[in-house]
Coordinates of C-alpha atoms and ligand atoms in Angstrom, one line a residue:
X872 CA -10.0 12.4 -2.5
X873 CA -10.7 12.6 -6.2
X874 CA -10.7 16.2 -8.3
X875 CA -10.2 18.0 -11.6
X876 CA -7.3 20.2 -9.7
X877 CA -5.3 20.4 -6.6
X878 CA -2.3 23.1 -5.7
X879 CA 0.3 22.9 -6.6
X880 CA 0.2 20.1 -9.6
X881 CA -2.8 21.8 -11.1
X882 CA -4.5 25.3 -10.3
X883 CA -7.0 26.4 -12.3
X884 CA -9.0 28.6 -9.4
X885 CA -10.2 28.3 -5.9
X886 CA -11.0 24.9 -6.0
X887 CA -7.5 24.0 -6.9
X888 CA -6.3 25.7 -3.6
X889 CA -8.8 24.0 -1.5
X890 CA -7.9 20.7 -2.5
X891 CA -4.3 21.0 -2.2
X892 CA -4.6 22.1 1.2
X893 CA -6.9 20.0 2.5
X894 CA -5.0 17.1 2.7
X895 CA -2.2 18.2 4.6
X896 CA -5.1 19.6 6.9
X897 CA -6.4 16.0 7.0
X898 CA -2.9 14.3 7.2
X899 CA -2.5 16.6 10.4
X900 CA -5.1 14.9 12.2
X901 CA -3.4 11.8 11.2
X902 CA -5.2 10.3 8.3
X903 CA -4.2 8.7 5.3
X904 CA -5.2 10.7 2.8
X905 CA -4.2 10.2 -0.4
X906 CA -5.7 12.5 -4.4
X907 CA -6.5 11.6 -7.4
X908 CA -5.9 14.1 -10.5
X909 CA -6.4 13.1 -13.6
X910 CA -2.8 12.7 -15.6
X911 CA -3.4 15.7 -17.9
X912 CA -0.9 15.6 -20.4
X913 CA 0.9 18.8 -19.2
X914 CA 1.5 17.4 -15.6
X915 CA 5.5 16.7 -16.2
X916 CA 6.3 15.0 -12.8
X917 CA 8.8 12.1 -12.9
X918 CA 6.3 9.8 -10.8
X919 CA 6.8 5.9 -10.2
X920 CA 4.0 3.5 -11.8
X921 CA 2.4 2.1 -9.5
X922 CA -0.6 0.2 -11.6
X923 CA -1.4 -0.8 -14.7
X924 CA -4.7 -2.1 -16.1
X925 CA -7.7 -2.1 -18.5
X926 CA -10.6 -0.5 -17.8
X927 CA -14.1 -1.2 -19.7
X928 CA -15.5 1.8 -21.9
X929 CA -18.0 1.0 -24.3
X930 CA -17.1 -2.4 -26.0
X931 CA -13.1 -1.7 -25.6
X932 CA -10.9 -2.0 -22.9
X933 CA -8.8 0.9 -22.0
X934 CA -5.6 1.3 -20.5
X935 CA -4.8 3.2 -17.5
X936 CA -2.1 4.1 -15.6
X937 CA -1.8 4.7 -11.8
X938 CA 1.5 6.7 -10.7
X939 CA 2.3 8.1 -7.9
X940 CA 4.3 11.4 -6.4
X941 CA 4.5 12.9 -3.5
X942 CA 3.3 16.8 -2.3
X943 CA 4.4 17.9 1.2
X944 CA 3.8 14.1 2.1
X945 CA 0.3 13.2 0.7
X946 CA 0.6 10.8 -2.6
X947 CA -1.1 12.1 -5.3
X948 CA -2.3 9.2 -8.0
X949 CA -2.2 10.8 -11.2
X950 CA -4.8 8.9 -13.2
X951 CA -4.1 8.0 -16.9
X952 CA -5.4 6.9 -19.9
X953 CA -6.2 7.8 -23.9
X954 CA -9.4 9.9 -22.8
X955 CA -7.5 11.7 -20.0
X956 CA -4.3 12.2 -22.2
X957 CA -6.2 13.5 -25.3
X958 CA -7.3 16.5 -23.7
X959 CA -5.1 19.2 -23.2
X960 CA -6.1 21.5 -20.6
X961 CA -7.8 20.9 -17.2
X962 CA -11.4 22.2 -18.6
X963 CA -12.4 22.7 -22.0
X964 CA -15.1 24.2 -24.3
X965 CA -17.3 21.1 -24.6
X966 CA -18.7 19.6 -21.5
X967 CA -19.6 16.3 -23.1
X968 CA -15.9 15.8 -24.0
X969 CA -14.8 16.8 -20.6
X970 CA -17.0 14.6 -19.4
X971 CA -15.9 11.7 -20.9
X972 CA -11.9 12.3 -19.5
X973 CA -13.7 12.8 -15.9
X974 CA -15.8 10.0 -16.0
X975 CA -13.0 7.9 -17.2
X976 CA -10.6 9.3 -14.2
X977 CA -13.1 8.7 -11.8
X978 CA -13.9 4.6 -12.6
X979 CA -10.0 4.2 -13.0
X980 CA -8.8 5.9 -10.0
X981 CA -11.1 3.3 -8.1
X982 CA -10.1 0.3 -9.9
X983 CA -6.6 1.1 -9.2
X984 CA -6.8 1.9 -5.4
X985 CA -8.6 -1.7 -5.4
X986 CA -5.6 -3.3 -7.4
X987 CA -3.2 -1.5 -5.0
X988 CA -4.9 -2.8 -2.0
X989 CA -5.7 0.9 -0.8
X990 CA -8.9 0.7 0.5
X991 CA -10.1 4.1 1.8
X992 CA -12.9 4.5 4.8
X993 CA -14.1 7.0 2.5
X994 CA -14.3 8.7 -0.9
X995 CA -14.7 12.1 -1.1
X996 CA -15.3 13.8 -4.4
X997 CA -14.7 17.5 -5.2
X998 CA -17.5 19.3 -7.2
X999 CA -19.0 17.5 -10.1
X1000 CA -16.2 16.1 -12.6
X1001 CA -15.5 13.2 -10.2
X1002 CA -19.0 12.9 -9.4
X1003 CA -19.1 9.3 -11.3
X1004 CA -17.1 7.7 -8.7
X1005 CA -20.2 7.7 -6.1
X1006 CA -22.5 6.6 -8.6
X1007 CA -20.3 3.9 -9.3
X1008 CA -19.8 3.0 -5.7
X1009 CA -24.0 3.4 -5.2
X1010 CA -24.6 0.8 -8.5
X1011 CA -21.9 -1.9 -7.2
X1012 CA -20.9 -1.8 -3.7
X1013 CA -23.4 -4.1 -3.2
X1014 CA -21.6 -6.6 -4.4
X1015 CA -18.8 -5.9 -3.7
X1016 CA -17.1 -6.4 -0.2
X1017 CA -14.4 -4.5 -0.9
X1018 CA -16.8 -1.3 -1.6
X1019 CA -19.6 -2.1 0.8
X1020 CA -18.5 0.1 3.9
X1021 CA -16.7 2.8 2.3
X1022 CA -18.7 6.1 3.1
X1023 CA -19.5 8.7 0.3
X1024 CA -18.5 12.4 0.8
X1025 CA -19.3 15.3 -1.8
X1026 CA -18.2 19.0 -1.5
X1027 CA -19.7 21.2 -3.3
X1028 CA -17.3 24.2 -4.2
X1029 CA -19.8 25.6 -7.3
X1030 CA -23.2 24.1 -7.8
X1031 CA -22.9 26.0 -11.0
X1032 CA -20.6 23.6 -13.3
X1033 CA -23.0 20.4 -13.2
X1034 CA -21.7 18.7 -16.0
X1035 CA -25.4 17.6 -17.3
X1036 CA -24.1 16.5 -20.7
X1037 CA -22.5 13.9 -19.1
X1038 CA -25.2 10.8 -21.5
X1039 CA -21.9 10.0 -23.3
X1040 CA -19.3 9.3 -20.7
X1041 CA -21.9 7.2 -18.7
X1042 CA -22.8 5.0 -21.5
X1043 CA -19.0 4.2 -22.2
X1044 CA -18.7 3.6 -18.4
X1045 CA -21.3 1.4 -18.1
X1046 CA -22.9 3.5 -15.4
X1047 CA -26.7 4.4 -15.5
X1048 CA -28.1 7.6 -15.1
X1049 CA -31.0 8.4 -13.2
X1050 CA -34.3 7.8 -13.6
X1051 CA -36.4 9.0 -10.9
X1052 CA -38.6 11.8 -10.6
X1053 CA -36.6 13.7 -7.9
X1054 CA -33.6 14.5 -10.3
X1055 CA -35.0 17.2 -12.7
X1056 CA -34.9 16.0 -16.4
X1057 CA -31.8 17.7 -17.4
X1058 CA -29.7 16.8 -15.0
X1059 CA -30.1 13.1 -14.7
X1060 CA -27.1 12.1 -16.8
X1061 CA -25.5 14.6 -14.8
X1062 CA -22.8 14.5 -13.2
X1063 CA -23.5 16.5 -10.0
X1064 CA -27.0 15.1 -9.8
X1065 CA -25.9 11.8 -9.6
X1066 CA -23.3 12.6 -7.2
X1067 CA -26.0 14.6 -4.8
X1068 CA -28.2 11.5 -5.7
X1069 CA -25.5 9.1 -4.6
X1070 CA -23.3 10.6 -1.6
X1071 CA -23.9 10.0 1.8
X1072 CA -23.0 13.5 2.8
X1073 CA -22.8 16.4 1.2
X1074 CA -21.3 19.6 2.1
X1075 CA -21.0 23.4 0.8
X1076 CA -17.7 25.0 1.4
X1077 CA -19.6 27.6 3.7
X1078 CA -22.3 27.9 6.1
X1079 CA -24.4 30.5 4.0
X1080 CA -23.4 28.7 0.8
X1081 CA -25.1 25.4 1.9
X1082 CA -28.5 27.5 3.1
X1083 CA -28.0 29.3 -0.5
X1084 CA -28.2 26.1 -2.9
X1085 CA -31.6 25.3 -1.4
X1086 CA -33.5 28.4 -2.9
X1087 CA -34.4 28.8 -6.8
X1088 CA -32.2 31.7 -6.7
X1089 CA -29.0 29.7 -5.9
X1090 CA -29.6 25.8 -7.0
X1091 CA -29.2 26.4 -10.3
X1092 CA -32.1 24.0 -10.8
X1093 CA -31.1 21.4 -8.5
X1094 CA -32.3 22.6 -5.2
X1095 CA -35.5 20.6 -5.5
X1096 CA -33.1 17.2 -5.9
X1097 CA -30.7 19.2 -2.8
X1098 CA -34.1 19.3 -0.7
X1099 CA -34.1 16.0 -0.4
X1100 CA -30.9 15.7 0.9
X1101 CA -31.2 18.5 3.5
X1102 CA -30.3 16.3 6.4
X1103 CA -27.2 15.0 5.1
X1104 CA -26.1 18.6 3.6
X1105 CA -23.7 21.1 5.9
X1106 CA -21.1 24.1 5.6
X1107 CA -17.8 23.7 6.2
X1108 CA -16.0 27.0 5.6
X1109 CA -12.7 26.9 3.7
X1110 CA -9.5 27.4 5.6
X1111 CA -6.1 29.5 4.1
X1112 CA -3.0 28.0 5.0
X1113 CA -1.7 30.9 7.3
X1114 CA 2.2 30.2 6.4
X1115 CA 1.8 30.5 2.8
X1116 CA -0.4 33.5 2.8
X1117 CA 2.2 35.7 5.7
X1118 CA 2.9 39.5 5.2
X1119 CA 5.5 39.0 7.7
X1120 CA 7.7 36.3 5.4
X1121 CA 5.9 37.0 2.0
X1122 CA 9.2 37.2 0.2
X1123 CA 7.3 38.9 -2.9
X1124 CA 6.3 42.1 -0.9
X1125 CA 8.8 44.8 -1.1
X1126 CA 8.4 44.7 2.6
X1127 CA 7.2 42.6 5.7
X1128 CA 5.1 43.5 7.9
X1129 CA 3.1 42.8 11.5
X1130 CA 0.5 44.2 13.5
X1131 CA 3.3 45.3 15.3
X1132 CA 4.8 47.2 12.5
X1133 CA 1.8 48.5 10.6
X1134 CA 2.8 51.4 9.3
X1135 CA 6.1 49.6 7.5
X1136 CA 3.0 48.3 4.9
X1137 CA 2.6 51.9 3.6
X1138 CA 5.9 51.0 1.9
X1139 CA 4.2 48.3 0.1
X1140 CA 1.9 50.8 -1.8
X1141 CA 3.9 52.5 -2.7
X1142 CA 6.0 50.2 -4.5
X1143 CA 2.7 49.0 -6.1
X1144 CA 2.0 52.5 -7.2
X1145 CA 4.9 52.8 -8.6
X1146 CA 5.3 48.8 -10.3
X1147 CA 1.4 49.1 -12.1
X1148 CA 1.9 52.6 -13.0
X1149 CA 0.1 54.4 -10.7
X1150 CA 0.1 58.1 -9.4
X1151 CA 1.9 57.7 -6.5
X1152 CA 0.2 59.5 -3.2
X1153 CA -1.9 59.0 0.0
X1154 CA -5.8 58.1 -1.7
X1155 CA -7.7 55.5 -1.0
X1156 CA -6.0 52.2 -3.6
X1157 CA -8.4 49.8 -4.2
X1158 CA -8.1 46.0 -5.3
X1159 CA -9.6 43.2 -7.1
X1160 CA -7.8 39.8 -7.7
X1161 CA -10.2 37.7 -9.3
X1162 CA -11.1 35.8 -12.0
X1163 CA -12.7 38.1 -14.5
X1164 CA -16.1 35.7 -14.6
X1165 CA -20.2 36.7 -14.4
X1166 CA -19.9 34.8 -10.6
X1167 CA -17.6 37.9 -9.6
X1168 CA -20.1 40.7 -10.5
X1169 CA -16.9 42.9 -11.9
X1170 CA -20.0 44.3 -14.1
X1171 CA -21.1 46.1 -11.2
X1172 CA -17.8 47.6 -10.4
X1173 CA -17.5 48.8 -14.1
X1174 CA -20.9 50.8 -13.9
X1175 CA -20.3 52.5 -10.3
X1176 CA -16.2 53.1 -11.0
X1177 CA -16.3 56.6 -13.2
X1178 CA -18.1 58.1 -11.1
X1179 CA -16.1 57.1 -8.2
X1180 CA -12.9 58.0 -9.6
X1181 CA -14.2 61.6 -10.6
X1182 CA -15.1 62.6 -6.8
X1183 CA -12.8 60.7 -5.2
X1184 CA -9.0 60.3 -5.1
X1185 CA -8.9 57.0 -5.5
X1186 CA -7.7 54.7 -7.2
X1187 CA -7.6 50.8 -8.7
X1188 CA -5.8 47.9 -9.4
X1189 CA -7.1 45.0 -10.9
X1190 CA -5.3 41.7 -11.5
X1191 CA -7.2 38.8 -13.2
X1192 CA -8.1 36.9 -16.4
X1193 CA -11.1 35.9 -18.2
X1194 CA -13.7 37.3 -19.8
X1195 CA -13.1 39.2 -23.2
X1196 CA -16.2 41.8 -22.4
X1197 CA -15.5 42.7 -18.9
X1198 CA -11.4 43.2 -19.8
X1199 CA -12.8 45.2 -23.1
X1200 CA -15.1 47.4 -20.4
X1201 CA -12.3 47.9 -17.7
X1202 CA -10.5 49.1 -20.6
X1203 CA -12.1 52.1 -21.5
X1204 CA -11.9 53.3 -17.8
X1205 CA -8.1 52.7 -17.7
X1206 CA -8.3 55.1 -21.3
X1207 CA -9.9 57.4 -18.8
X1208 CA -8.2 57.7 -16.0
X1209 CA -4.7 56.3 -17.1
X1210 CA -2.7 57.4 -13.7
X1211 CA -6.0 56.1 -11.4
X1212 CA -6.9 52.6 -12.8
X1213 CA -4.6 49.9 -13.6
X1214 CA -5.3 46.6 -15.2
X1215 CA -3.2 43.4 -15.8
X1216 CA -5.4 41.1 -17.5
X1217 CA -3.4 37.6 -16.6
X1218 CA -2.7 35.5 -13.6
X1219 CA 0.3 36.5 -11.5
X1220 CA 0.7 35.4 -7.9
X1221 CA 3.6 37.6 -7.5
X1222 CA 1.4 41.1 -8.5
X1223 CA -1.5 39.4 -6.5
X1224 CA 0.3 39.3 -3.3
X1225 CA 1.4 42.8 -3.4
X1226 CA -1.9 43.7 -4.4
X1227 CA -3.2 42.5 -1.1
X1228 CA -0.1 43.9 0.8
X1229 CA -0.4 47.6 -0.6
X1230 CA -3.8 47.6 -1.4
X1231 CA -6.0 49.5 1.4
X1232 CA -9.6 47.7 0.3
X1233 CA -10.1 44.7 -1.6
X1234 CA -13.5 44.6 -3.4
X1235 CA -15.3 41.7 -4.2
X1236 CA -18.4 42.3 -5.6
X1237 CA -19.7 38.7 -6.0
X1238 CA -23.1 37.6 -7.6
X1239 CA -22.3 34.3 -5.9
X1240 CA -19.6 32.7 -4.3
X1241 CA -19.6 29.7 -2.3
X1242 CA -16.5 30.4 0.0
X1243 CA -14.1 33.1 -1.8
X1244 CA -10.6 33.0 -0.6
X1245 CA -9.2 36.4 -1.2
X1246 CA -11.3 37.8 1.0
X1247 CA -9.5 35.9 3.7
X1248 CA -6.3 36.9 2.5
X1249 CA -7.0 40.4 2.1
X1250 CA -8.1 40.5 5.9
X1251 CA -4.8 38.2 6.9
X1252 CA -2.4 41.1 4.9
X1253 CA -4.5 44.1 6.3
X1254 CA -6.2 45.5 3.5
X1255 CA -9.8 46.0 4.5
X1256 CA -12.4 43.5 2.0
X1257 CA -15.5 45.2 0.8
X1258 CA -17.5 42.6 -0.4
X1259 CA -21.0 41.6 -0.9
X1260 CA -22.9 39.5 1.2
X1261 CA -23.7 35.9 -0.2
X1262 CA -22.0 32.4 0.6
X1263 CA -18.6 32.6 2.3
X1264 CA -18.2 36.4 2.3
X1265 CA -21.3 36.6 4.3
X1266 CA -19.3 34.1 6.5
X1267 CA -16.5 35.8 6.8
X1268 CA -16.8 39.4 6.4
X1269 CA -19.1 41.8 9.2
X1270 CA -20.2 45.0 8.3
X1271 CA -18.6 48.0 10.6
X1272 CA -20.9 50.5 10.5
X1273 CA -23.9 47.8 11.3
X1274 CA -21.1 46.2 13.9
X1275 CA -18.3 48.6 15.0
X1276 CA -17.4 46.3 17.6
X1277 CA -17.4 43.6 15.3
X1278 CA -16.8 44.9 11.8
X1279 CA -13.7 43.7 9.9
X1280 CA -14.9 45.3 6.3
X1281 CA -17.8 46.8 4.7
X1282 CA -20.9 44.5 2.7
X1283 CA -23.4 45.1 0.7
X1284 CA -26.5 43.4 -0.1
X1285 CA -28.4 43.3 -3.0
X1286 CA -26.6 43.2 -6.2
X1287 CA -27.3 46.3 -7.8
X1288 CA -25.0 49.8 -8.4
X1289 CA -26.4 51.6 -6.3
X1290 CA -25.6 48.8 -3.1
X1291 CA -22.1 49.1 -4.4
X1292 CA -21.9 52.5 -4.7
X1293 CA -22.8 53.7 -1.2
X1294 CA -21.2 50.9 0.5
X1295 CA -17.7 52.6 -1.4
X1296 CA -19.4 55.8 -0.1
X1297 CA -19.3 54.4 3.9
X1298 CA -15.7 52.6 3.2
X1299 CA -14.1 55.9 1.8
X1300 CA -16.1 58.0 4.6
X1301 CA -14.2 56.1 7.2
X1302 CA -10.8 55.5 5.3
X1303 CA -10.4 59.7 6.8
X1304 CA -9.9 58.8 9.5
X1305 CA -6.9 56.9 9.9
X1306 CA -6.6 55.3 13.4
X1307 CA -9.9 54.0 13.0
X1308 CA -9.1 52.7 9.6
X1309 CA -5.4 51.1 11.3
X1310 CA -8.6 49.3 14.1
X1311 CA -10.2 47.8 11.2
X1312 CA -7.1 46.0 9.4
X1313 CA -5.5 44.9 13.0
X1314 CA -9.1 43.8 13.3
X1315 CA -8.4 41.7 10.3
X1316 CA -5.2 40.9 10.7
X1317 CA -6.0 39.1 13.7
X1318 CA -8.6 36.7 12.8
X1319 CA -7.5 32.9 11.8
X1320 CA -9.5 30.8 9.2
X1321 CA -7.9 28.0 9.8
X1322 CA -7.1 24.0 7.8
X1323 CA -7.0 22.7 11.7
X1324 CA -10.7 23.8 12.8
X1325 CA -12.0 22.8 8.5
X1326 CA -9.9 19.6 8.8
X1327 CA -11.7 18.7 12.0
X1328 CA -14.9 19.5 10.3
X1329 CA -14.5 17.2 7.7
X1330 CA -13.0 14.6 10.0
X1331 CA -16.6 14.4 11.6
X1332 CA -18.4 14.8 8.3
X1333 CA -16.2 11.5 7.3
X1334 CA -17.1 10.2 10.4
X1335 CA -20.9 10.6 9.6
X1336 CA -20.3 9.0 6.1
X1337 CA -19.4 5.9 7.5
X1338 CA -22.0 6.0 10.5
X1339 CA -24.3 6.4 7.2
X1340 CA -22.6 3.7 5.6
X1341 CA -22.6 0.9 8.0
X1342 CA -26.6 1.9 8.3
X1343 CA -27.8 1.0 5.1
X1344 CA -27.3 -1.1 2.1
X1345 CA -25.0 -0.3 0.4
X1346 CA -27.5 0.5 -2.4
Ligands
GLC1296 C1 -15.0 27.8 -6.1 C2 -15.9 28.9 -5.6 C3 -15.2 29.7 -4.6 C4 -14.5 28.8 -3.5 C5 -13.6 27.8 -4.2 C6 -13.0 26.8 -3.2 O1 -14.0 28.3 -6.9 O2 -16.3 29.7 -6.7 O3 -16.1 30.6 -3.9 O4 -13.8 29.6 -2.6 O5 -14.4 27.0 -5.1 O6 -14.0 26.1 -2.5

C-alpha cells in the first residue's frame, strides 16, 4: 500500500486513519501487507536501512533510501530521497512541488520493493499523490516479469485533491501523461486521472460515495473519465477500529461508560461543560469535530446557529482547525453567546474524545464527504450524529422520524439553511423526551462498522485485481 499518510507515523485527516488501520485489518486475514510513506523529514523513527539506490529523474540520478519500522506488526517503508526530504510538511501550498516529492515516492518505493525481493500480488494506491505508481506499473510491466501479474488497486478517499499539475514530476520521472480523449484536458498530467486511467480496480470508501463521483455534481470533472470505468469501480465503507475508539476504556473521558451504564455518561458533560467553559446544566450540547474546510459545510451551521441558540437552550462545542474565515465567523457567535458556544480552533484528540462522550448530538453538516469517520464514532460513544445525507453519512446514518424502527440520528438533504435548520428543529423536538432519546444512542451504541467485514471487502477487490490482471496484457 502506498500513501501521503498513515496513523500513527503521519495523520493529517481521515485518510491518515484509514490507512493505518487497514493494514492490521488486512494482516488479520493473514496477508502480507506491508506501506509506503514518504520519509518526510519530520518522521523521527530510528528505522533499519533496508535499501539503497539511484533512481532516474530528469538527466540525474537520485538517491533514495528504503528503511523500515515496524507499527502493530505491519512494516512500514519509509521512502527517501532529496525531493521527499526538501519538503517539510505532508501537503503543501503548491501542488506542482508536492507533486514532484509524490511522484518521486511512488517510482522509488517500487524500485526498492523489487531490490528487496518483495514482490506484492498487488499495489494498492491511496487517493492521488501515489497515483504515479500505477501509471508506472501500466507503461512497463510489460516488460517486465517481475511487474507483469501484479494487480492495480485505487481507493478513492477524495476525488477532490487530483493533483493535475502534476506535468513536472512526470517529465523528471520519465512517465508519460495521457493522451487520449477520455481523460479531460486538464487532468491528463494528473495524477488521479492517470491512476483512474491505469488501475485495475477502483474503489470509493463508501457505497453512496462511489454512485456520487459519477455525476457532474460530484466528479469534480472526472466523472466522464470515471464512466468508463464503471465496471471496475465499487464502495467499500470505511471501518473504526472498535478498541481504540471505546467509551468503556477511553482513558481520556472523565468517565467510562456502557449501554449498561448509560446514565454514568451524563458525568461526561458535565465535565465538558465545565473544561470548555460552558454553562453547566441539562440543554441539549451539541458537537462538531472537524476540520474547519468548504467539504464540511460549517458555513451552513454559522448562518442557522444564532437563531438556534436564542430559542433554544442549547448549546455548542466545536473542536477543529482550518480555515481563517469560518474560525473568524464562529467567532463572532462565541462573542455572542460566550456561556453557549465554545470554540477551540486546533487539533486535540484528547478534547475530541470527550466531545463525543459528553456531547448529546454530533453535527456534521457535510457538502461532501466520501466516508466521514466521526460520525461512526459519535454513534459508537452514544451521542446521536445529525448529519446530512451524501457519501458515507448517507451510508451510515438513518433518519428516525422517516425510520423510527430504524433511525440511529437525524439527516438532512439538500444543503441549504433551511434543511439544517428544521432537521435541528426535529432532533431538539425529540431530545424532550428522554427515554426515547436513551433508544436512539443504545441504537447507536450498538451498531459495529467494522476493519473485519472492510478488510474482507478489499480482500475480494484484491482478488478481482489479479483476476483482471492475469486477463490482459499487462498494458
Ligand atoms: C477523506 C474523506 C473522508 C473519509 C476519509 C477516509 O478524508 O474526506 O470522508 O472518511 O478520507 O477515507
Amino acid at each position: 500500500m502506498l500513501a501521503s499518510e498513515a496513523t500513527p507515523l503521519v495523520k493529517v485527516g481521515g485518510l491518515g486513519d484509514v490507512v493505518g488501520a487497514l493494514p492490521v485489518g488486512m494482516r488479520a486475514l493473514g496477508h502480507d501487507v506491508r506501506v509506503a510513506l514518504p520519509h518526510y523529514n519530520f518522521v523521527s523513527e530510528s528505522p533499519s536501512v533496508k535499501s539503497i539506490l539511484s533512481v532516474k529523474w530528469g538527466r540525474s540520478q537520485v538517491e533514495s533510501s528504503c528503511t523500515e519500522t515496524l507499527v502493530q506488526g505491519t512494516p512500514y517503508l519509509l521512502i527517501g530521497g532529496r525531493p521527499v526530504a526538501s519538503s517539510g510538511s505532508v501537503y503543501g501550498e503548491n501542488a506542482a512541488i508536492d507533486a514532484l516529492k509524490f511522484v518521486f515516492f511512488s517510482l522509488a518505493t517500487l524500485h526498492h520493493v523489487r531490490a528487496m525481493g518483495f514482490q506484492p500480488d498487488v499495489v494498492h494506491v491511496h487517493d492521488a499523490h501515489p497515483g504515479a505508481a500505477l501509471r508506472w506499473l501500466q507503461e512497463n510491466a510489460n516488460e517486465d516479469p517481475f511487474w507483469h501479474a501484479t494487480g492495480r488497486v485505487l481507493t478513492i478517499h477524495n476525488l477532490v485533491y487530483q493533483y493535475n499539475e502534476a506535468a513536472d514530476a512526470l517529465a523528471l520521472g520519465g512517465i508519460n501523461p495521457a493522451v487520449d480523449d477520455i481523460v479531460p484536458t486538464l487532468a491528463r498530467s494528473g495524477l488521479l486521472a492517470l491512476a483512474i486511467r491505469a488501475s485495475d480496480r477502483i474503489n470509493a470508501v463508501s457505497p453512496t460515495y462511489a454512485k456520487e463521483i459519477l455525476t457532474p455534481e460530484h466528479g469534480a470533472g472526472l466523472h466522464g473519465l470515471l464512466s468508463t470505468r464503471s465496471g471496475s469501480l465499487s464502495g467499500i465503507l470505511n471501518g473504526v477500529h472498535y478498541d481504540e475508539w471505546d467509551p468503556a476504556k477511553d482513558v481520556m473521558l472523565a468517565k467510562n461508560y456502557t449501554m449498561d451504564t448509560l446514565s454514568d455518561r451524563e458525568d461526561n458533560k458535565y465535565a465538558l461543560q465545565q473544561e470548555v467553559g460552558l454553562r453547566i446544566g441539562q440543554g441539549p450540547l451539541l458537537g462538531v469535530v472537524s476540520r474547519l474546510d468548504h467539504q464540511k459545510g460549517l458555513d451552513l451551521l454559522v448562518q442557522v446557529l444564532p437563531a438556534l441558540l436564542r430559542r433554544s437552550e442549547s448549546a455548542l462545542v466545536l473542536l477543529g482547525s482550518g480555515d481563517g474565515s469560518i474560525q473568524a465567523e464562529l467567532q463572532q457567535l462565541a462573542v455572542e453567546f460566550p456561556d453557549r458556544v465554545a470554540l477551540s480552533f486546533r487539533f486535540d484528540e484528547r478534547l475530541a474524545r470527550r466531545i463525543y462522550a459528553g456531547a448529546d448530538m454530533l453535527l456534521v453538516p457535510s457538502r461532501y464527504e466520501p466516508c466521514g469517520l466521526v460520525q461512526m464514532i459519535a454513534l459508537r460513544y452514544g451521542a446521536v450524529p445529525l448529519v446530512r445525507a451524501t457519501g458515507g453519512l448517507r451510508d451510515t446514518v438513518k433518519d428516525y422520524d422517516v425510520d423510527p424502527a430504524a433511525g440511529n440520528g437525524f439527516v438532512f438533504n439538500a444543503f441549504n439553511p433551511e434543511a439544517l435548520s428544521s432537521a435541528l428543529e426535529r432532533a431538539l423536538h425529540r431530545f424532550e423526551d428522554q427515554s426515547l432519546w436513551r433508544g436512539l444512542q443504545l441504537r447507536g451504541m450498538e451498531l459495529e462498522f467494522s476493519w473485519t467485514a472492510a478488510g474482507r471487502a478489499y480482500e475480494a477487490l484484491y482478488m478481482q485485481a489479479m483476476i483482471d490482471r492475469s486477463g490482459q496484457d499487462a498494458g
